[in-house]
């Protein structure tokens, strides 16, 4: 009989350790090691010979992976034009964000084209039915089950050869009965996922695994799950906002920069075809500290408002709080504004917020953030018909960014008449829409010149050099 050995596996990177330590030796995260009892498998291959592998050239016949279009456009686009048959997709997200709702809506759409199975390990059949009723989906032909034993699930799936799509909600509730550890532990999650993916590939159906995200932000179970699936989607959003964003983190069959925007309503998730209009919908005229950024997410332009608040600090160390942007990047922009333009943020608390719960990662947002910060510090609004974009370098120069024509086009569509932009690349003349008045900002100093020299905060002596 195989001997049991105890190992300590890092919940963050999956590295196994022979004894418990406070910090993982591989990823240096603290307190991520969990104890797991693993059967000792004999090392090495022994003397038995394997069969020969046949090698082929790069040129040759290829099969294009067939896809199932779900008719939920936002979902299909994020997947790269529908879900690929036989692929394994992990849908991660915080508890309560709407993963089960999204997948139930998805299977109901796909059920008209292929047989769909929805296996819930978290909710009873009644609970799923109540949700389906709420979503108005009770007429759909979906095979529903409440189960958690992977052996039962696999035996059932292996026999059913007409299946197109299977949802497992969630992978943390599944267990393999040959392992001693409890459901949700790393070895259970990993083995359950591997077994389910094996059947999905063999029987050529799409497998959607729901995975909860841990406090640290990684899909529990841990990153190892991300390696064994074909696509990793994150469903994110702020629980206090109704917007939800579906983002591809990894995609073997499509792009990873696309996002899908949904709105959680009382009767389920609805697609948001024009996110800019929605993100800008709540703007309240001209207020200081607000700047509209024209960003690119995948193939779409999204206009979003960036809000900054700059107030004198009452503590020795001023506070910097950021929602929807990178804290480190904010420090860089503040440092550039201080060093290159003499603006003083050192004795001010700075709060930065991207409206609507969107998370921006594009460097092109730098100029809009800087404009919001200057506007907040000077207490002087930017005209509300202005969009801003550009990347800021450490010397204060503003660098051109990609797809500027798309950004102008979207801004014009939404009624914006002005744009602050970095100008063109030297060897690249792009056509600019004539209906938008553009102002080239080559250096961060050009931006500051757009604000009037006398301003209320300056008069009050609040830190403008
Ligand atoms: P759910 O899909 O259960 O989240 P997850 O599976 O990610 O844990 O969604 C739960 C939340 O969504 C819950 O707080 C209620 C809300 N909700 C709506 O607002 N409208 C709806 O139509 C449904 C079904 C849920
Ligand atoms: Mg759920």
GROMACS .gro file of C-alpha atoms and ligand atoms in nm:
model
  491
    1UNK     CA    1   0.000   0.000   0.000
    2UNK     CA    2   0.121   0.349  -0.080
    3UNK     CA    3   0.255   0.530   0.221
    4UNK     CA    4   0.096   0.860   0.318
    5UNK     CA    5   0.326   1.156   0.342
    6UNK     CA    6   0.252   1.501   0.470
    7UNK     CA    7   0.339   1.798   0.254
    8UNK     CA    8   0.287   2.169   0.293
    9UNK     CA    9   0.166   2.333  -0.026
   10UNK     CA   10   0.171   2.705  -0.090
   11UNK     CA   11  -0.178   2.831  -0.166
   12UNK     CA   12  -0.035   3.108  -0.380
   13UNK     CA   13   0.212   2.937  -0.613
   14UNK     CA   14   0.157   2.567  -0.552
   15UNK     CA   15   0.514   2.490  -0.440
   16UNK     CA   16   0.535   2.196  -0.203
   17UNK     CA   17   0.748   2.207   0.112
   18UNK     CA   18   0.843   1.920   0.340
   19UNK     CA   19   0.791   2.124   0.658
   20UNK     CA   20   0.580   2.419   0.755
   21UNK     CA   21   0.741   2.758   0.722
   22UNK     CA   22   0.588   3.102   0.764
   23UNK     CA   23   0.702   3.227   0.424
   24UNK     CA   24   0.692   3.035   0.096
   25UNK     CA   25   1.045   2.985  -0.033
   26UNK     CA   26   0.935   3.025  -0.392
   27UNK     CA   27   0.693   3.320  -0.403
   28UNK     CA   28   0.785   3.471  -0.063
   29UNK     CA   29   0.419   3.511   0.039
   30UNK     CA   30   0.348   3.484   0.410
   31UNK     CA   31   0.109   3.236   0.573
   32UNK     CA   32   0.006   3.063   0.251
   33UNK     CA   33   0.122   2.710   0.338
   34UNK     CA   34  -0.145   2.448   0.402
   35UNK     CA   35  -0.090   2.092   0.519
   36UNK     CA   36  -0.193   1.813   0.284
   37UNK     CA   37  -0.159   1.436   0.315
   38UNK     CA   38  -0.051   1.290  -0.015
   39UNK     CA   39  -0.008   0.927  -0.114
   40UNK     CA   40   0.355   0.853  -0.175
   41UNK     CA   41   0.388   0.758  -0.539
   42UNK     CA   42   0.704   0.559  -0.625
   43UNK     CA   43   0.954   0.784  -0.799
   44UNK     CA   44   1.087   0.718  -1.150
   45UNK     CA   45   0.947   0.517  -1.441
   46UNK     CA   46   1.103   0.174  -1.377
   47UNK     CA   47   1.226  -0.041  -1.666
   48UNK     CA   48   0.911  -0.077  -1.879
   49UNK     CA   49   0.949   0.058  -2.234
   50UNK     CA   50   0.711   0.321  -2.372
   51UNK     CA   51   0.575   0.337  -2.728
   52UNK     CA   52   0.751   0.550  -2.987
   53UNK     CA   53   0.630   0.906  -3.045
   54UNK     CA   54   0.578   1.015  -3.404
   55UNK     CA   55   0.710   1.358  -3.500
   56UNK     CA   56   0.550   1.583  -3.762
   57UNK     CA   57   0.641   1.915  -3.924
   58UNK     CA   58   0.485   2.253  -3.859
   59UNK     CA   59   0.314   2.245  -4.196
   60UNK     CA   60   0.016   2.017  -4.220
   61UNK     CA   61  -0.357   1.978  -4.183
   62UNK     CA   62  -0.512   2.168  -3.894
   63UNK     CA   63  -0.859   2.158  -3.753
   64UNK     CA   64  -1.007   2.490  -3.655
   65UNK     CA   65  -1.161   2.449  -3.313
   66UNK     CA   66  -1.541   2.454  -3.352
   67UNK     CA   67  -1.711   2.714  -3.134
   68UNK     CA   68  -2.052   2.747  -2.979
   69UNK     CA   69  -2.191   3.100  -2.996
   70UNK     CA   70  -2.395   3.171  -2.687
   71UNK     CA   71  -2.574   3.484  -2.815
   72UNK     CA   72  -2.456   3.666  -2.503
   73UNK     CA   73  -2.231   3.895  -2.708
   74UNK     CA   74  -2.030   4.026  -2.415
   75UNK     CA   75  -1.943   3.668  -2.313
   76UNK     CA   76  -1.870   3.547  -2.665
   77UNK     CA   77  -1.636   3.837  -2.735
   78UNK     CA   78  -1.433   3.779  -2.418
   79UNK     CA   79  -1.392   3.412  -2.516
   80UNK     CA   80  -1.273   3.512  -2.862
   81UNK     CA   81  -1.599   3.456  -3.054
   82UNK     CA   82  -1.789   3.191  -2.860
   83UNK     CA   83  -1.676   2.902  -2.644
   84UNK     CA   84  -1.452   2.639  -2.803
   85UNK     CA   85  -1.592   2.284  -2.794
   86UNK     CA   86  -1.382   2.058  -2.578
   87UNK     CA   87  -1.216   2.343  -2.391
   88UNK     CA   88  -1.203   2.396  -2.018
   89UNK     CA   89  -1.291   2.743  -1.890
   90UNK     CA   90  -1.244   2.862  -1.535
   91UNK     CA   91  -1.476   3.142  -1.426
   92UNK     CA   92  -1.338   3.304  -1.114
   93UNK     CA   93  -1.476   3.579  -0.897
   94UNK     CA   94  -1.564   3.691  -0.548
   95UNK     CA   95  -1.855   3.519  -0.379
   96UNK     CA   96  -2.184   3.692  -0.464
   97UNK     CA   97  -2.052   3.870  -0.771
   98UNK     CA   98  -2.290   3.684  -1.004
   99UNK     CA   99  -2.100   3.382  -1.141
  100UNK     CA  100  -2.390   3.140  -1.096
  101UNK     CA  101  -2.631   3.392  -1.245
  102UNK     CA  102  -2.408   3.446  -1.549
  103UNK     CA  103  -2.358   3.075  -1.612
  104UNK     CA  104  -2.725   2.990  -1.569
  105UNK     CA  105  -2.810   3.259  -1.824
  106UNK     CA  106  -2.535   3.123  -2.049
  107UNK     CA  107  -2.655   2.762  -2.040
  108UNK     CA  108  -3.011   2.872  -2.106
  109UNK     CA  109  -2.893   3.049  -2.422
  110UNK     CA  110  -2.678   2.757  -2.537
  111UNK     CA  111  -2.946   2.500  -2.454
  112UNK     CA  112  -3.127   2.576  -2.780
  113UNK     CA  113  -2.821   2.453  -2.972
  114UNK     CA  114  -2.667   2.180  -2.759
  115UNK     CA  115  -2.746   1.975  -2.451
  116UNK     CA  116  -2.641   2.165  -2.141
  117UNK     CA  117  -2.574   2.024  -1.797
  118UNK     CA  118  -2.560   2.238  -1.485
  119UNK     CA  119  -2.419   2.066  -1.177
  120UNK     CA  120  -2.441   2.265  -0.859
  121UNK     CA  121  -2.243   2.162  -0.554
  122UNK     CA  122  -2.331   2.477  -0.366
  123UNK     CA  123  -2.704   2.510  -0.404
  124UNK     CA  124  -2.991   2.267  -0.387
  125UNK     CA  125  -3.211   2.200  -0.691
  126UNK     CA  126  -3.478   2.423  -0.533
  127UNK     CA  127  -3.240   2.712  -0.497
  128UNK     CA  128  -3.131   2.686  -0.860
  129UNK     CA  129  -3.495   2.666  -0.969
  130UNK     CA  130  -3.580   2.978  -0.767
  131UNK     CA  131  -3.297   3.162  -0.939
  132UNK     CA  132  -3.409   3.036  -1.282
  133UNK     CA  133  -3.761   3.160  -1.204
  134UNK     CA  134  -3.626   3.498  -1.111
  135UNK     CA  135  -3.436   3.510  -1.438
  136UNK     CA  136  -3.742   3.396  -1.634
  137UNK     CA  137  -3.562   3.083  -1.756
  138UNK     CA  138  -3.785   2.805  -1.623
  139UNK     CA  139  -3.889   2.686  -1.972
  140UNK     CA  140  -3.535   2.608  -2.088
  141UNK     CA  141  -3.420   2.252  -2.147
  142UNK     CA  142  -3.134   2.221  -1.902
  143UNK     CA  143  -3.021   1.903  -1.726
  144UNK     CA  144  -2.987   2.008  -1.366
  145UNK     CA  145  -2.828   1.817  -1.079
  146UNK     CA  146  -2.698   1.881  -0.735
  147UNK     CA  147  -2.385   1.668  -0.683
  148UNK     CA  148  -2.035   1.691  -0.544
  149UNK     CA  149  -1.877   1.347  -0.597
  150UNK     CA  150  -1.650   1.367  -0.902
  151UNK     CA  151  -1.670   0.988  -0.957
  152UNK     CA  152  -2.050   1.007  -0.994
  153UNK     CA  153  -2.030   1.311  -1.216
  154UNK     CA  154  -1.769   1.156  -1.444
  155UNK     CA  155  -1.951   0.825  -1.478
  156UNK     CA  156  -2.264   1.015  -1.575
  157UNK     CA  157  -2.085   1.241  -1.821
  158UNK     CA  158  -1.898   0.951  -1.983
  159UNK     CA  159  -2.226   0.773  -2.060
  160UNK     CA  160  -2.400   1.082  -2.197
  161UNK     CA  161  -2.242   1.137  -2.537
  162UNK     CA  162  -2.469   1.415  -2.659
  163UNK     CA  163  -2.345   1.679  -2.415
  164UNK     CA  164  -2.232   2.018  -2.547
  165UNK     CA  165  -2.165   2.218  -2.233
  166UNK     CA  166  -2.122   2.134  -1.865
  167UNK     CA  167  -2.113   2.381  -1.578
  168UNK     CA  168  -1.960   2.279  -1.246
  169UNK     CA  169  -2.060   2.529  -0.978
  170UNK     CA  170  -1.819   2.535  -0.798
  171UNK     CA  171  -1.492   2.339  -0.822
  172UNK     CA  172  -1.427   2.404  -0.451
  173UNK     CA  173  -1.728   2.192  -0.353
  174UNK     CA  174  -1.622   1.890  -0.562
  175UNK     CA  175  -1.433   1.598  -0.412
  176UNK     CA  176  -1.256   1.286  -0.531
  177UNK     CA  177  -1.326   0.996  -0.292
  178UNK     CA  178  -0.977   0.848  -0.321
  179UNK     CA  179  -0.824   1.151  -0.151
  180UNK     CA  180  -0.854   1.198   0.222
  181UNK     CA  181  -0.843   1.576   0.226
  182UNK     CA  182  -1.159   1.786   0.252
  183UNK     CA  183  -1.328   1.949  -0.051
  184UNK     CA  184  -1.172   2.286  -0.130
  185UNK     CA  185  -0.817   2.182  -0.040
  186UNK     CA  186  -0.555   2.224  -0.305
  187UNK     CA  187  -0.518   1.855  -0.390
  188UNK     CA  188  -0.897   1.802  -0.408
  189UNK     CA  189  -0.952   2.104  -0.629
  190UNK     CA  190  -0.662   2.010  -0.855
  191UNK     CA  191  -0.752   1.642  -0.889
  192UNK     CA  192  -1.124   1.714  -0.939
  193UNK     CA  193  -1.045   1.967  -1.210
  194UNK     CA  194  -0.798   1.734  -1.384
  195UNK     CA  195  -1.045   1.446  -1.389
  196UNK     CA  196  -1.330   1.661  -1.518
  197UNK     CA  197  -1.111   1.820  -1.785
  198UNK     CA  198  -0.999   1.474  -1.899
  199UNK     CA  199  -1.361   1.372  -1.971
  200UNK     CA  200  -1.433   1.708  -2.137
  201UNK     CA  201  -1.145   1.656  -2.382
  202UNK     CA  202  -1.237   1.292  -2.441
  203UNK     CA  203  -1.608   1.350  -2.501
  204UNK     CA  204  -1.554   1.692  -2.663
  205UNK     CA  205  -1.779   1.909  -2.454
  206UNK     CA  206  -1.710   2.253  -2.309
  207UNK     CA  207  -1.644   2.251  -1.938
  208UNK     CA  208  -1.708   2.564  -1.734
  209UNK     CA  209  -1.567   2.551  -1.384
  210UNK     CA  210  -1.670   2.810  -1.129
  211UNK     CA  211  -1.389   2.901  -0.890
  212UNK     CA  212  -1.411   3.125  -0.588
  213UNK     CA  213  -1.141   3.377  -0.536
  214UNK     CA  214  -0.961   3.376  -0.204
  215UNK     CA  215  -0.895   3.681   0.010
  216UNK     CA  216  -0.558   3.723  -0.159
  217UNK     CA  217  -0.724   3.747  -0.498
  218UNK     CA  218  -0.609   3.418  -0.649
  219UNK     CA  219  -0.854   3.148  -0.747
  220UNK     CA  220  -0.834   2.912  -0.453
  221UNK     CA  221  -0.686   2.590  -0.536
  222UNK     CA  222  -0.443   2.772  -0.626
  223UNK     CA  223  -0.278   2.908  -0.943
  224UNK     CA  224  -0.230   2.544  -1.046
  225UNK     CA  225  -0.591   2.550  -1.168
  226UNK     CA  226  -0.508   2.837  -1.399
  227UNK     CA  227  -0.240   2.621  -1.563
  228UNK     CA  228  -0.457   2.322  -1.636
  229UNK     CA  229  -0.752   2.501  -1.797
  230UNK     CA  230  -0.754   2.658  -2.146
  231UNK     CA  231  -0.920   2.983  -2.052
  232UNK     CA  232  -0.938   3.179  -1.729
  233UNK     CA  233  -1.211   3.440  -1.700
  234UNK     CA  234  -1.254   3.669  -1.402
  235UNK     CA  235  -1.592   3.812  -1.320
  236UNK     CA  236  -1.526   4.125  -1.124
  237UNK     CA  237  -1.691   4.437  -1.001
  238UNK     CA  238  -1.770   4.627  -0.692
  239UNK     CA  239  -2.059   4.473  -0.499
  240UNK     CA  240  -2.189   4.824  -0.430
  241UNK     CA  241  -2.211   4.900  -0.802
  242UNK     CA  242  -2.439   4.726  -1.048
  243UNK     CA  243  -2.166   4.692  -1.316
  244UNK     CA  244  -1.986   4.363  -1.359
  245UNK     CA  245  -1.686   4.311  -1.582
  246UNK     CA  246  -1.584   3.981  -1.738
  247UNK     CA  247  -1.215   3.974  -1.820
  248UNK     CA  248  -1.002   3.705  -1.985
  249UNK     CA  249  -0.679   3.650  -1.792
  250UNK     CA  250  -0.564   3.361  -2.007
  251UNK     CA  251  -0.709   3.239  -2.333
  252UNK     CA  252  -0.563   2.965  -2.551
  253UNK     CA  253  -0.823   3.035  -2.819
  254UNK     CA  254  -0.855   3.411  -2.827
  255UNK     CA  255  -0.741   3.751  -2.703
  256UNK     CA  256  -0.692   3.836  -2.338
  257UNK     CA  257  -0.751   4.207  -2.355
  258UNK     CA  258  -1.125   4.201  -2.421
  259UNK     CA  259  -1.374   4.283  -2.151
  260UNK     CA  260  -1.744   4.215  -2.130
  261UNK     CA  261  -1.958   4.461  -1.938
  262UNK     CA  262  -2.278   4.356  -1.765
  263UNK     CA  263  -2.524   4.523  -1.538
  264UNK     CA  264  -2.679   4.327  -1.249
  265UNK     CA  265  -3.049   4.402  -1.242
  266UNK     CA  266  -3.334   4.258  -1.034
  267UNK     CA  267  -3.391   4.003  -1.311
  268UNK     CA  268  -3.035   3.894  -1.383
  269UNK     CA  269  -2.742   4.022  -1.581
  270UNK     CA  270  -2.802   4.238  -1.885
  271UNK     CA  271  -2.538   4.315  -2.144
  272UNK     CA  272  -2.403   4.668  -2.165
  273UNK     CA  273  -2.333   4.741  -2.528
  274UNK     CA  274  -2.221   5.097  -2.478
  275UNK     CA  275  -2.028   5.104  -2.150
  276UNK     CA  276  -1.904   5.462  -2.198
  277UNK     CA  277  -2.255   5.605  -2.190
  278UNK     CA  278  -2.320   5.410  -1.872
  279UNK     CA  279  -1.994   5.501  -1.698
  280UNK     CA  280  -2.039   5.867  -1.785
  281UNK     CA  281  -2.411   5.867  -1.716
  282UNK     CA  282  -2.368   5.962  -1.354
  283UNK     CA  283  -2.153   6.269  -1.413
  284UNK     CA  284  -2.263   6.585  -1.245
  285UNK     CA  285  -2.156   6.879  -1.462
  286UNK     CA  286  -1.826   7.050  -1.410
  287UNK     CA  287  -1.666   6.966  -1.078
  288UNK     CA  288  -1.303   7.006  -0.988
  289UNK     CA  289  -1.098   6.688  -0.974
  290UNK     CA  290  -1.287   6.506  -1.251
  291UNK     CA  291  -1.134   6.413  -1.586
  292UNK     CA  292  -1.272   6.189  -1.862
  293UNK     CA  293  -1.030   5.929  -1.993
  294UNK     CA  294  -1.069   5.767  -2.333
  295UNK     CA  295  -0.935   5.416  -2.279
  296UNK     CA  296  -0.910   5.107  -2.498
  297UNK     CA  297  -1.022   4.770  -2.366
  298UNK     CA  298  -0.960   4.504  -2.628
  299UNK     CA  299  -1.140   4.611  -2.942
  300UNK     CA  300  -1.353   4.875  -2.774
  301UNK     CA  301  -1.307   5.231  -2.660
  302UNK     CA  302  -1.441   5.300  -2.314
  303UNK     CA  303  -1.478   5.650  -2.180
  304UNK     CA  304  -1.466   5.666  -1.805
  305UNK     CA  305  -1.444   5.940  -1.547
  306UNK     CA  306  -1.144   5.962  -1.315
  307UNK     CA  307  -1.208   6.149  -0.993
  308UNK     CA  308  -0.945   6.291  -0.761
  309UNK     CA  309  -0.974   6.456  -0.424
  310UNK     CA  310  -0.681   6.644  -0.276
  311UNK     CA  311  -0.719   6.772   0.080
  312UNK     CA  312  -0.469   6.905   0.335
  313UNK     CA  313  -0.347   6.617   0.546
  314UNK     CA  314  -0.406   6.615   0.918
  315UNK     CA  315  -0.146   6.342   0.976
  316UNK     CA  316   0.229   6.333   0.944
  317UNK     CA  317   0.216   6.082   0.659
  318UNK     CA  318  -0.037   6.186   0.397
  319UNK     CA  319  -0.285   5.924   0.280
  320UNK     CA  320  -0.299   5.790  -0.076
  321UNK     CA  321  -0.608   5.581  -0.150
  322UNK     CA  322  -0.684   5.447  -0.498
  323UNK     CA  323  -0.983   5.257  -0.637
  324UNK     CA  324  -0.962   5.116  -0.990
  325UNK     CA  325  -0.602   5.216  -1.064
  326UNK     CA  326  -0.252   5.121  -0.958
  327UNK     CA  327  -0.131   5.281  -0.632
  328UNK     CA  328   0.232   5.264  -0.744
  329UNK     CA  329   0.148   5.445  -1.067
  330UNK     CA  330  -0.028   5.722  -0.870
  331UNK     CA  331   0.290   5.774  -0.666
  332UNK     CA  332   0.487   5.807  -0.991
  333UNK     CA  333   0.249   6.069  -1.133
  334UNK     CA  334   0.252   6.263  -0.805
  335UNK     CA  335   0.632   6.251  -0.799
  336UNK     CA  336   0.652   6.378  -1.160
  337UNK     CA  337   0.408   6.662  -1.083
  338UNK     CA  338   0.615   6.760  -0.779
  339UNK     CA  339   0.960   6.727  -0.935
  340UNK     CA  340   0.891   6.865  -1.283
  341UNK     CA  341   0.619   7.121  -1.215
  342UNK     CA  342   0.671   7.217  -0.852
  343UNK     CA  343   0.320   7.120  -0.741
  344UNK     CA  344   0.313   7.026  -0.374
  345UNK     CA  345   0.117   6.714  -0.283
  346UNK     CA  346   0.346   6.620   0.006
  347UNK     CA  347   0.121   6.763   0.275
  348UNK     CA  348  -0.206   6.660   0.111
  349UNK     CA  349  -0.411   6.344   0.127
  350UNK     CA  350  -0.483   6.218  -0.225
  351UNK     CA  351  -0.782   6.002  -0.314
  352UNK     CA  352  -0.828   5.868  -0.665
  353UNK     CA  353  -1.127   5.681  -0.797
  354UNK     CA  354  -1.224   5.536  -1.134
  355UNK     CA  355  -1.600   5.578  -1.162
  356UNK     CA  356  -1.835   5.284  -1.204
  357UNK     CA  357  -1.610   5.016  -1.054
  358UNK     CA  358  -1.391   4.978  -1.365
  359UNK     CA  359  -1.023   4.888  -1.325
  360UNK     CA  360  -0.784   5.061  -1.563
  361UNK     CA  361  -0.441   4.922  -1.640
  362UNK     CA  362  -0.352   5.122  -1.952
  363UNK     CA  363  -0.059   5.365  -1.913
  364UNK     CA  364  -0.256   5.599  -2.141
  365UNK     CA  365  -0.460   5.698  -1.834
  366UNK     CA  366  -0.161   5.887  -1.686
  367UNK     CA  367  -0.250   6.222  -1.841
  368UNK     CA  368  -0.615   6.202  -1.735
  369UNK     CA  369  -0.506   6.114  -1.379
  370UNK     CA  370  -0.261   6.405  -1.378
  371UNK     CA  371  -0.534   6.639  -1.505
  372UNK     CA  372  -0.774   6.520  -1.233
  373UNK     CA  373  -0.505   6.571  -0.968
  374UNK     CA  374  -0.413   6.921  -1.086
  375UNK     CA  375  -0.780   7.014  -1.115
  376UNK     CA  376  -0.843   6.889  -0.760
  377UNK     CA  377  -0.538   7.066  -0.619
  378UNK     CA  378  -0.626   7.393  -0.790
  379UNK     CA  379  -0.996   7.343  -0.723
  380UNK     CA  380  -1.066   7.429  -1.083
  381UNK     CA  381  -1.286   7.214  -1.306
  382UNK     CA  382  -1.185   7.091  -1.650
  383UNK     CA  383  -1.454   7.170  -1.907
  384UNK     CA  384  -1.688   6.875  -1.910
  385UNK     CA  385  -1.666   6.825  -2.289
  386UNK     CA  386  -1.300   6.723  -2.275
  387UNK     CA  387  -1.146   6.378  -2.307
  388UNK     CA  388  -0.786   6.320  -2.205
  389UNK     CA  389  -0.527   6.049  -2.274
  390UNK     CA  390  -0.150   6.011  -2.288
  391UNK     CA  391   0.133   5.834  -2.112
  392UNK     CA  392   0.360   6.036  -1.884
  393UNK     CA  393   0.734   5.970  -1.865
  394UNK     CA  394   0.952   6.036  -1.563
  395UNK     CA  395   1.089   6.357  -1.711
  396UNK     CA  396   0.736   6.490  -1.749
  397UNK     CA  397   0.713   6.433  -2.125
  398UNK     CA  398   0.383   6.303  -2.255
  399UNK     CA  399   0.416   6.008  -2.491
  400UNK     CA  400   0.184   5.915  -2.776
  401UNK     CA  401  -0.039   5.614  -2.720
  402UNK     CA  402  -0.196   5.363  -2.956
  403UNK     CA  403  -0.529   5.379  -3.138
  404UNK     CA  404  -0.581   5.752  -3.097
  405UNK     CA  405  -0.827   5.771  -3.386
  406UNK     CA  406  -1.054   5.520  -3.213
  407UNK     CA  407  -1.046   5.727  -2.894
  408UNK     CA  408  -1.138   6.045  -3.082
  409UNK     CA  409  -1.417   5.867  -3.265
  410UNK     CA  410  -1.579   5.739  -2.946
  411UNK     CA  411  -1.542   6.080  -2.777
  412UNK     CA  412  -1.712   6.248  -3.069
  413UNK     CA  413  -1.991   5.993  -3.067
  414UNK     CA  414  -2.064   6.079  -2.706
  415UNK     CA  415  -2.073   6.451  -2.766
  416UNK     CA  416  -1.724   6.553  -2.651
  417UNK     CA  417  -1.584   6.857  -2.829
  418UNK     CA  418  -1.231   6.887  -2.684
  419UNK     CA  419  -0.942   6.648  -2.640
  420UNK     CA  420  -0.607   6.682  -2.465
  421UNK     CA  421  -0.376   6.434  -2.630
  422UNK     CA  422   0.000   6.376  -2.661
  423UNK     CA  423   0.032   6.460  -3.029
  424UNK     CA  424   0.141   6.211  -3.294
  425UNK     CA  425   0.437   5.984  -3.323
  426UNK     CA  426   0.700   6.160  -3.535
  427UNK     CA  427   0.672   5.924  -3.827
  428UNK     CA  428   0.306   5.854  -3.794
  429UNK     CA  429   0.047   6.105  -3.903
  430UNK     CA  430  -0.295   5.995  -3.800
  431UNK     CA  431  -0.614   6.153  -3.922
  432UNK     CA  432  -0.790   6.348  -3.653
  433UNK     CA  433  -1.156   6.402  -3.653
  434UNK     CA  434  -1.213   6.764  -3.741
  435UNK     CA  435  -1.518   6.799  -3.517
  436UNK     CA  436  -1.304   6.764  -3.205
  437UNK     CA  437  -1.086   7.052  -3.095
  438UNK     CA  438  -0.755   6.897  -3.000
  439UNK     CA  439  -0.485   7.037  -2.775
  440UNK     CA  440  -0.143   6.876  -2.798
  441UNK     CA  441   0.016   6.817  -2.458
  442UNK     CA  442   0.384   6.738  -2.518
  443UNK     CA  443   0.494   6.796  -2.160
  444UNK     CA  444   0.307   6.786  -1.833
  445UNK     CA  445   0.382   7.161  -1.801
  446UNK     CA  446   0.156   7.224  -2.108
  447UNK     CA  447  -0.128   7.069  -1.910
  448UNK     CA  448  -0.072   7.293  -1.609
  449UNK     CA  449  -0.077   7.598  -1.838
  450UNK     CA  450  -0.437   7.512  -1.927
  451UNK     CA  451  -0.543   7.588  -1.573
  452UNK     CA  452  -0.568   7.953  -1.482
  453UNK     CA  453  -0.284   8.087  -1.273
  454UNK     CA  454  -0.497   8.231  -0.998
  455UNK     CA  455  -0.717   7.977  -0.835
  456UNK     CA  456  -0.903   7.955  -0.510
  457UNK     CA  457  -0.668   7.703  -0.351
  458UNK     CA  458  -0.365   7.901  -0.457
  459UNK     CA  459  -0.515   8.214  -0.306
  460UNK     CA  460  -0.564   8.021   0.014
  461UNK     CA  461  -0.200   7.920  -0.002
  462UNK     CA  462  -0.271   7.550  -0.026
  463UNK     CA  463   0.049   7.433  -0.175
  464UNK     CA  464   0.084   7.544  -0.535
  465UNK     CA  465   0.433   7.657  -0.607
  466LIG     P1  466  -2.470   3.472  -0.766
  466LIG     O1  467  -2.485   3.443  -0.909
  466LIG     O2  468  -2.528   3.377  -0.669
  466LIG     O3  469  -2.317   3.496  -0.727
  466LIG     P2  470  -2.198   3.391  -0.717
  466LIG     O4  471  -2.240   3.266  -0.783
  466LIG     O5  472  -2.086   3.460  -0.786
  466LIG     O6  473  -2.170   3.373  -0.572
  466LIG     O7  474  -2.530   3.619  -0.745
  466LIG     C1  475  -2.560   3.660  -0.621
  466LIG     C2  476  -2.598   3.804  -0.614
  466LIG     O8  477  -2.661   3.856  -0.727
  466LIG     C3  478  -2.693   3.819  -0.500
  466LIG     O9  479  -2.639   3.913  -0.410
  466LIG     C4  480  -2.819   3.865  -0.560
  466LIG     C5  481  -2.782   3.922  -0.692
  466LIG     N1  482  -2.884   3.900  -0.795
  466LIG     C6  483  -2.947   4.008  -0.850
  466LIG    O10  484  -2.925   4.123  -0.813
  466LIG     N2  485  -3.040   3.987  -0.950
  466LIG     C7  486  -3.068   3.863  -0.995
  466LIG    O11  487  -3.152   3.848  -1.085
  466LIG     C8  488  -3.002   3.751  -0.936
  466LIG     C9  489  -3.031   3.611  -0.982
  466LIG    C10  490  -2.908   3.774  -0.837
  467LIG    MG1  491  -2.273   3.080  -0.696
   0.00000   0.00000   0.00000
